[in-house]
XYZ file of C-alpha atoms in Angstrom:
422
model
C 0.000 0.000 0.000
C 0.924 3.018 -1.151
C 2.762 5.846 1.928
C 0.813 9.031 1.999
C 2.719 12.034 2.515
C 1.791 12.521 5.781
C 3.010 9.314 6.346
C 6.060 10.208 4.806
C 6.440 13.472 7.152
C 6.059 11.129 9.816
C 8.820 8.390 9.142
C 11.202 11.498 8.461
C 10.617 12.900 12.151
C 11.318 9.892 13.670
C 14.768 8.979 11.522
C 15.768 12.758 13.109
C 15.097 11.682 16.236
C 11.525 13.739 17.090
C 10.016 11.763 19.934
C 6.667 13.710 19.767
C 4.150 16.596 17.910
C 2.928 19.007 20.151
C -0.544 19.761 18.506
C -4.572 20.008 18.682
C -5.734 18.137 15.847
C -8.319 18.913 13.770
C -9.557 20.033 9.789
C -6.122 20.051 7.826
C -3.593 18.696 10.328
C -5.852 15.200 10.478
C -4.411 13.035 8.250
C -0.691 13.615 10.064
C -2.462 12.780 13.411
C -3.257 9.684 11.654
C 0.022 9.374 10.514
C 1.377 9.472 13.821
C -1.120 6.928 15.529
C -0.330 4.331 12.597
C 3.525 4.877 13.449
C 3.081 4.343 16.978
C 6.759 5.491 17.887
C 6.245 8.798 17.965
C 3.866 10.435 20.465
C 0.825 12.919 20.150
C 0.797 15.016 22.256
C -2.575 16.564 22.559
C -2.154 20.167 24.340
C -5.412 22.382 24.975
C -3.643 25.400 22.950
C -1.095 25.585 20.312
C 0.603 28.473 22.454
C 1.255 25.859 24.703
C 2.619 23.287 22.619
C 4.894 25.440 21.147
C 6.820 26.428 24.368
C 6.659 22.665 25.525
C 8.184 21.895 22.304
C 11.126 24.892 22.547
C 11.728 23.346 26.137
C 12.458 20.040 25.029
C 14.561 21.555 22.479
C 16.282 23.588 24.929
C 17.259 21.042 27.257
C 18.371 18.420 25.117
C 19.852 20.481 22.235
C 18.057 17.943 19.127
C 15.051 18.435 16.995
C 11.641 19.185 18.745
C 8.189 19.316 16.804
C 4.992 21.410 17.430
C 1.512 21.759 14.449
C -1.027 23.950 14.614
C -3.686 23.170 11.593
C -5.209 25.836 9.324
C -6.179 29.586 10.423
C -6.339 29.934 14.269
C -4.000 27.022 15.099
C -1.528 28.386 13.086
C -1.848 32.434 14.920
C -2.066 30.522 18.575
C 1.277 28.608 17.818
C 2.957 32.788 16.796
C 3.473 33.442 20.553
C 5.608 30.046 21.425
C 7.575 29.850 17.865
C 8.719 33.968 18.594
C 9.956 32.705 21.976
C 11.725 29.464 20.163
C 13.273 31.482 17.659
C 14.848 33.843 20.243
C 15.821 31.253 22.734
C 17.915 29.660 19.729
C 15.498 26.290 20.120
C 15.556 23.786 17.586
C 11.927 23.501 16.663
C 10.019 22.428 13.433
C 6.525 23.811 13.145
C 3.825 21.969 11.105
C 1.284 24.379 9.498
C -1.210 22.541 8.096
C -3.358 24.357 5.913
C -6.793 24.679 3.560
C -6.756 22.727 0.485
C -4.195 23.648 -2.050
C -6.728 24.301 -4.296
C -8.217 27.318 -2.121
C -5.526 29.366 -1.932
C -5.937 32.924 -2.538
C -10.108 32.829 -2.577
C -10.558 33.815 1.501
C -11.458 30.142 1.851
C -12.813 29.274 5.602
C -9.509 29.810 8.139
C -7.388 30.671 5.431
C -4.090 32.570 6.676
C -0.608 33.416 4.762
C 1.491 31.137 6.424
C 4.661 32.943 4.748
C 3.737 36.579 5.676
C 2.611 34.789 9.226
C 5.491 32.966 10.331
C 8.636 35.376 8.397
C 9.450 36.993 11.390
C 10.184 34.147 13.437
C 11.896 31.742 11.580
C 14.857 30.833 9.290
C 12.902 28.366 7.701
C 9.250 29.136 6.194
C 7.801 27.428 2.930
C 4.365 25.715 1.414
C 4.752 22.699 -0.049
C 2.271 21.681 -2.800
C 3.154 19.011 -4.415
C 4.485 15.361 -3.491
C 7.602 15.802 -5.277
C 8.217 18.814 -3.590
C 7.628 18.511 -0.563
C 10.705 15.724 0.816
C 12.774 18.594 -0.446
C 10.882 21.010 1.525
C 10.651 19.247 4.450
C 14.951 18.372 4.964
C 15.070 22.281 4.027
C 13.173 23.497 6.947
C 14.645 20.290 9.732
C 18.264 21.860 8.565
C 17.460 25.211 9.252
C 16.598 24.401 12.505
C 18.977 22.719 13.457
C 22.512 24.482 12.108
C 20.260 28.035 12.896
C 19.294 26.911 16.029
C 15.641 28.135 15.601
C 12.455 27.585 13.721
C 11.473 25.924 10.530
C 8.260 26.171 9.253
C 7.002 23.932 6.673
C 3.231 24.452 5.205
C 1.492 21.012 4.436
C -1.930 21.610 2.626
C -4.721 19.357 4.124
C -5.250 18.150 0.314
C -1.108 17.094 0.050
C -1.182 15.341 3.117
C -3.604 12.922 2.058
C -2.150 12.568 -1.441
C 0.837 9.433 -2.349
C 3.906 10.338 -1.679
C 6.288 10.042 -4.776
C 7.792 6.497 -5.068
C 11.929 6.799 -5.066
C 11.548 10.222 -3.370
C 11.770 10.693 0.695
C 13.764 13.495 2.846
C 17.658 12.354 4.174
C 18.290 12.530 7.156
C 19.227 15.941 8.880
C 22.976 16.636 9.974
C 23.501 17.673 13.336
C 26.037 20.521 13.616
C 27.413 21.709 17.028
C 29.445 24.959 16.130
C 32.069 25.808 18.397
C 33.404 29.318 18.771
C 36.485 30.320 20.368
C 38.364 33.480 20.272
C 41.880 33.611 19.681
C 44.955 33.041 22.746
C 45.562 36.796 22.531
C 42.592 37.568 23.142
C 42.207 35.115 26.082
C 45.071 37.059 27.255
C 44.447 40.089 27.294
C 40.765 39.176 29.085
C 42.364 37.534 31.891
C 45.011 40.578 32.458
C 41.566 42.564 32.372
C 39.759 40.500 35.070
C 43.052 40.243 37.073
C 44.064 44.167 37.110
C 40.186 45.506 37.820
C 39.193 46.342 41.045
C 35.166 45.681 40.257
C 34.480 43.089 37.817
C 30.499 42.525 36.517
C 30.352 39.324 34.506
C 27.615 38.930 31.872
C 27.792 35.146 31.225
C 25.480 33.806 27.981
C 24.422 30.609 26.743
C 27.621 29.724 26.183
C 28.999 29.777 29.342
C 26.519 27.193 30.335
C 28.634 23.726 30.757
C 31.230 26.126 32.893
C 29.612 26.550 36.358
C 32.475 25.536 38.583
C 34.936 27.922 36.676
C 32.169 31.042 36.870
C 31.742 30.168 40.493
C 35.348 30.456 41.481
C 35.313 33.391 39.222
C 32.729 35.612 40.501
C 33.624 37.609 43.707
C 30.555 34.698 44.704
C 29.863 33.895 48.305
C 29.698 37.206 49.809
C 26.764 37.820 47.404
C 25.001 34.579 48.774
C 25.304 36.409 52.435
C 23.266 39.054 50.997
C 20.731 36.865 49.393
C 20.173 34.753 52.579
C 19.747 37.651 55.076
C 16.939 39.055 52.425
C 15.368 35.525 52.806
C 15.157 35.322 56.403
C 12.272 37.911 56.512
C 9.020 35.308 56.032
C 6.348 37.936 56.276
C 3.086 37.570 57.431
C -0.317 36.099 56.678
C -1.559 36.501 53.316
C 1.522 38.865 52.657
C 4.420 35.877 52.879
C 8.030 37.256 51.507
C 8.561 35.635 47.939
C 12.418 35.443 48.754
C 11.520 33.271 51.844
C 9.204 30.898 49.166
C 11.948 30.810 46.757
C 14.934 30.150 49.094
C 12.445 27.132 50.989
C 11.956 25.888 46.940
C 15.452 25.777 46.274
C 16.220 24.000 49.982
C 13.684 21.163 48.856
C 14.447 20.787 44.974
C 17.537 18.365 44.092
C 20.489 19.096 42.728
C 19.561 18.269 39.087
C 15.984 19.835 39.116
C 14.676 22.020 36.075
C 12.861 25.095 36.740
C 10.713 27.110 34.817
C 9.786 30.655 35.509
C 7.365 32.944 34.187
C 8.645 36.739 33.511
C 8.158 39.350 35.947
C 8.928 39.291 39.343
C 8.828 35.375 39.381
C 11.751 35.300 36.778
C 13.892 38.070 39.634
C 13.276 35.677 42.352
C 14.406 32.689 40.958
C 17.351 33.868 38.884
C 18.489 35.179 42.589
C 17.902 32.318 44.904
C 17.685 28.964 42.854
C 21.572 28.074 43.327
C 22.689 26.985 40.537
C 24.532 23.213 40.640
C 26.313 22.603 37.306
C 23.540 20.225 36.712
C 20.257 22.711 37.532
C 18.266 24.216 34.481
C 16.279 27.184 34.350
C 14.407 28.043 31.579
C 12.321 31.066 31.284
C 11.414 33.427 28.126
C 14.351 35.754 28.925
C 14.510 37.255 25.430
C 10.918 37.948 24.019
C 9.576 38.290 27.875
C 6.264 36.721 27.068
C 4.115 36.116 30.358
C 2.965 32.557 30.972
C 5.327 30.509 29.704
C 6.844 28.444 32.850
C 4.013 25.989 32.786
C 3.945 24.997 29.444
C 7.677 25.105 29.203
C 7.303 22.447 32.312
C 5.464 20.135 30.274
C 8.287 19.852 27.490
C 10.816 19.589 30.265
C 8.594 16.473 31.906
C 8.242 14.701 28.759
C 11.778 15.015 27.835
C 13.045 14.092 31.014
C 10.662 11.730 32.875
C 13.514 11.121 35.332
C 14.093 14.873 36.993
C 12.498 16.963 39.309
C 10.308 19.712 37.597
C 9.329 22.888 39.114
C 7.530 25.707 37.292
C 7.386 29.019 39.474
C 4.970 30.881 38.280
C 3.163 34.084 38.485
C -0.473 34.648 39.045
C -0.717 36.519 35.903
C 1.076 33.633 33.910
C -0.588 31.218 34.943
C -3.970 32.332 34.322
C -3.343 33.108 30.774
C -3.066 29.249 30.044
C -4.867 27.758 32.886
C -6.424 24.880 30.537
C -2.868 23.067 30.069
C -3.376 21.968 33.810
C -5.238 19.135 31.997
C -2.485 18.177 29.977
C 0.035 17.733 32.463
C -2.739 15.662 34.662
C -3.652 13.731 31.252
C 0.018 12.675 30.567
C 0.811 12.093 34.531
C 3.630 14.429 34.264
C 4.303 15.256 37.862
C 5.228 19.028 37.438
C 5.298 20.931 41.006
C 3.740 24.303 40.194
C 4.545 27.245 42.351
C 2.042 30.100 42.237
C 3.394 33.342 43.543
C -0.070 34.644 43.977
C 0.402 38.452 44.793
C -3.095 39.486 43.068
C -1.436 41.944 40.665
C 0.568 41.884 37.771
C 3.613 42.447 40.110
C 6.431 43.720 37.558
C 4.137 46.519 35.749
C 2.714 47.473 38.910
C 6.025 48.073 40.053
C 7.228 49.661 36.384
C 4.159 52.140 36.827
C 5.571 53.215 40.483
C 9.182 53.877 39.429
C 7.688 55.981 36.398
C 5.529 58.255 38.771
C 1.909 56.742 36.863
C -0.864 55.577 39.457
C -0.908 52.165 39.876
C -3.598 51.160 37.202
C -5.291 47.909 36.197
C -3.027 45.724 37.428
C -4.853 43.989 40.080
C -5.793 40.351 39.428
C -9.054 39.186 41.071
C -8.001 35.272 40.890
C -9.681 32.278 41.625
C -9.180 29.647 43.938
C -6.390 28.329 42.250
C -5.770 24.951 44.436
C -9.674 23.888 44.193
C -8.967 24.431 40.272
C -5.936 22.027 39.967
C -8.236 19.801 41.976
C -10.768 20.084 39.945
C -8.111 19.078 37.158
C -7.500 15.906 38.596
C -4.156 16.809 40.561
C -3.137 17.965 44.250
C -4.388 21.559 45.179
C -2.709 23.738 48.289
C -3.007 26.868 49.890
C -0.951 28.725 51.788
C -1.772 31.865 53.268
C 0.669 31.579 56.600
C 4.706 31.959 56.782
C 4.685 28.793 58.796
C 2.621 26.876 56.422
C 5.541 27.584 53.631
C 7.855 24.741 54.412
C 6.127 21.682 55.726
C 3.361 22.210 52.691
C 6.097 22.289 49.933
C 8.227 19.791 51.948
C 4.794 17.185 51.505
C 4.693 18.566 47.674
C 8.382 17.656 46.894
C 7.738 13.832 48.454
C 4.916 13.042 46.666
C 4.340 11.326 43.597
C 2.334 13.271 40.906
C 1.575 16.689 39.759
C 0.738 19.481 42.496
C 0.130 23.032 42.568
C 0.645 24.916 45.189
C -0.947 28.733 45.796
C 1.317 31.094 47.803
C -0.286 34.254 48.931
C 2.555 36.579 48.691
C 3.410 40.026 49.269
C 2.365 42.190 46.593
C 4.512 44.932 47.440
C 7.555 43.404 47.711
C 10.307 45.098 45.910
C 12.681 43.395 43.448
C 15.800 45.880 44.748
């Protein structure tokens, strides 16, 4: 029997080493959820928004450096996945993005959820073409894997609902993608002269990328590193009060409890100050956040990839209150795939950064407050552990109980909203 090419697209993902698809099936992206069911190697992984998959699927990239898949099908799947691909594309994650789209046939006549997947995707992607026809679209397909992974970002390949269903060409299939791992390294001189720099100055401030990520001992003994810890722990000895508990006393009991190789997720905003201050970093910890497009709501979903790519380690997502009520549906998804994320809410009742951002620019605090639900009875109405904690003393034991347990939790911190990120 004849291989359709969604069938095709399917075999090629798994010889490059995808392990899953991200993705809410439905109208033009059905026959590759097919596809993927008759493989039954790769996994589907059925999100409740595209926005979501997207950032599960850049996390998974992130962490493990290879190939990671998300598809959003014709019109509103592909603008929800925008969000998560712009993040990808500026995190440098290796992510292919499956736009399914109307029939071939349609193009051009404002046919039902019809969207220009090239104008749609340009801006956040080194990859970003339609295939059409069988014969082109093996060609298409290797084109938009490479890009991904020797850019480090995202490809976008278009697969009309019409092609997907069609034969693929006999003697024609993608090869397999080519892993690159570039390596840059400035000259001796230059070392040098850096070193006589850093040894000479009297105040040193190190800005320390991506690439400085497999060098935490020598950064440690570098850095000027333990009397800044003193600081940090004095800060985190205040606990607050009821309802108004210090976030730096949350975060420092968080990093006490998680283990040495945990992965955390944070959401931006205040969540993503605490964290980057008081989770100590191992050589083995990860943090991800969205540190370079600064989209809210990104630490659960970003949990989700991290979970599924590594069933093994401790997941935390701190997030915000703000965050995670932008994509409070996805608590179903973790609960459906028995990933057992601990989620962190750092439930001030405001948007705590541009509250803060209005106050330093003299404006009146405006629209910022969050009236919030009961955010533990929702997780347990999701089907996973629900806590509250209004009381300092409540902090440790409750997260303590969290850490031991099997299974996804969420717990609710009622923090201070005006604490200060100084």
């Amino acid at each position: 029997m004849a291989k359709k090419v969604a069938d095709q697209l399917v075999d090629t993902l798994e010889k490059a080493g995808v392990r899953r698809i991200y993705a809410v099936t439905g109208d033009s992206l059905n026959e590759v959820n097919e596809a993927v069911r008759k493989n039954g190697r790769l996994r589907w992984i059925h999100v409740r928004h595209e926005e979501t998959g997207a950032y599960a699927a850049a996390a998974e990239a992130q962490l493990t450096g290879e190939l990671a898949c998300c598809a959003g099908s014709s019109g509103p799947g592909h603008v929800h996945l925008i969000n998560g691909l712009y993040d990808a594309q500026r995190s440098g994650a290796r992510v292919l993005a499956i736009a399914s789209t109307i029939p071939s046939r349609e193009f051009g006549t404002e046919y039902f959820q019809e969207t220009n997947t090239i104008k749609l995707f340009d801006d956040c992607s080194y990859y970003n073409q339609v295939a059409t026809t069988p014969e082109q679209f093996p060609r298409m397909l290797q084109g938009a894997m490479q890009a991904a992974i020797s850019s480090c970002g995202v490809g976008v390949i278009g697969l009309p609902g019409d092609l997907a269903a069609e034969n693929a060409t006999a003697g024609l299939s993608s090869t397999f993608s080519f892993p690159t791992r570039q390596r840059v390294c400035p000259a001796e001189q230059e070392i040098r002269e850096l070193a006589d720099l850093l040894n000479n100055a009297k105040k040193v401030t190190l800005y320390c990328g991506i690439g400085a990520k497999d060098a935490h001992p020598e950064l440690v003994q570098l850095a000027k590193y333990e009397k800044v810890r003193e600081n940090l722990r004095s800060a985190a000895a205040v606990r607050g009060k009821e309802e108004k508990i210090q976030p730096e006393y949350v975060i420092s009991v968080v990093d006490e409890l998680s283990s040495d190789d945990a992965i955390f997720t944070v959401d931006t905003g205040m969540t993503c100050v605490w964290g980057a201050r008081y989770l100590q970093a191992t050589g083995m910890r990860k943090m991800l956040g969205s540190f370079n497009h600064g989209s809210m709501a990104n630490a659960m979903p970003q949990a989700i990839g991290a979970a599924l790519a590594y069933p093994g380690r401790q997941v935390v997502a701190l997030c915000g209150d703000g965050g995670i009520s932008m994509l409070l549906g996805d608590l179903a998804t973790i609960v459906q795939y028995h990933l057992p994320i601990k989620l962190i809410v750092f439930n001030n009742r405001s948007l705590g950064m541009v509250k803060l951002e209005m106050e330093v620019a003299g404006l009146p605090d405006w629209q910022t407050t969050m009236l919030n639900p009961d955010f533990a009875r929702v997780a347990l109405s999701m089907g996973m552990a629900g806590y509250n904690v209004i009381n300092p003393d409540d902090v440790f034991p409750t997260l303590q109980k969290v850490f031991n347990a099997d299974g996804p939790a969420l717990v609710n911190i009622m923090t201070d909203p005006n604490a200060l990120a100084m």
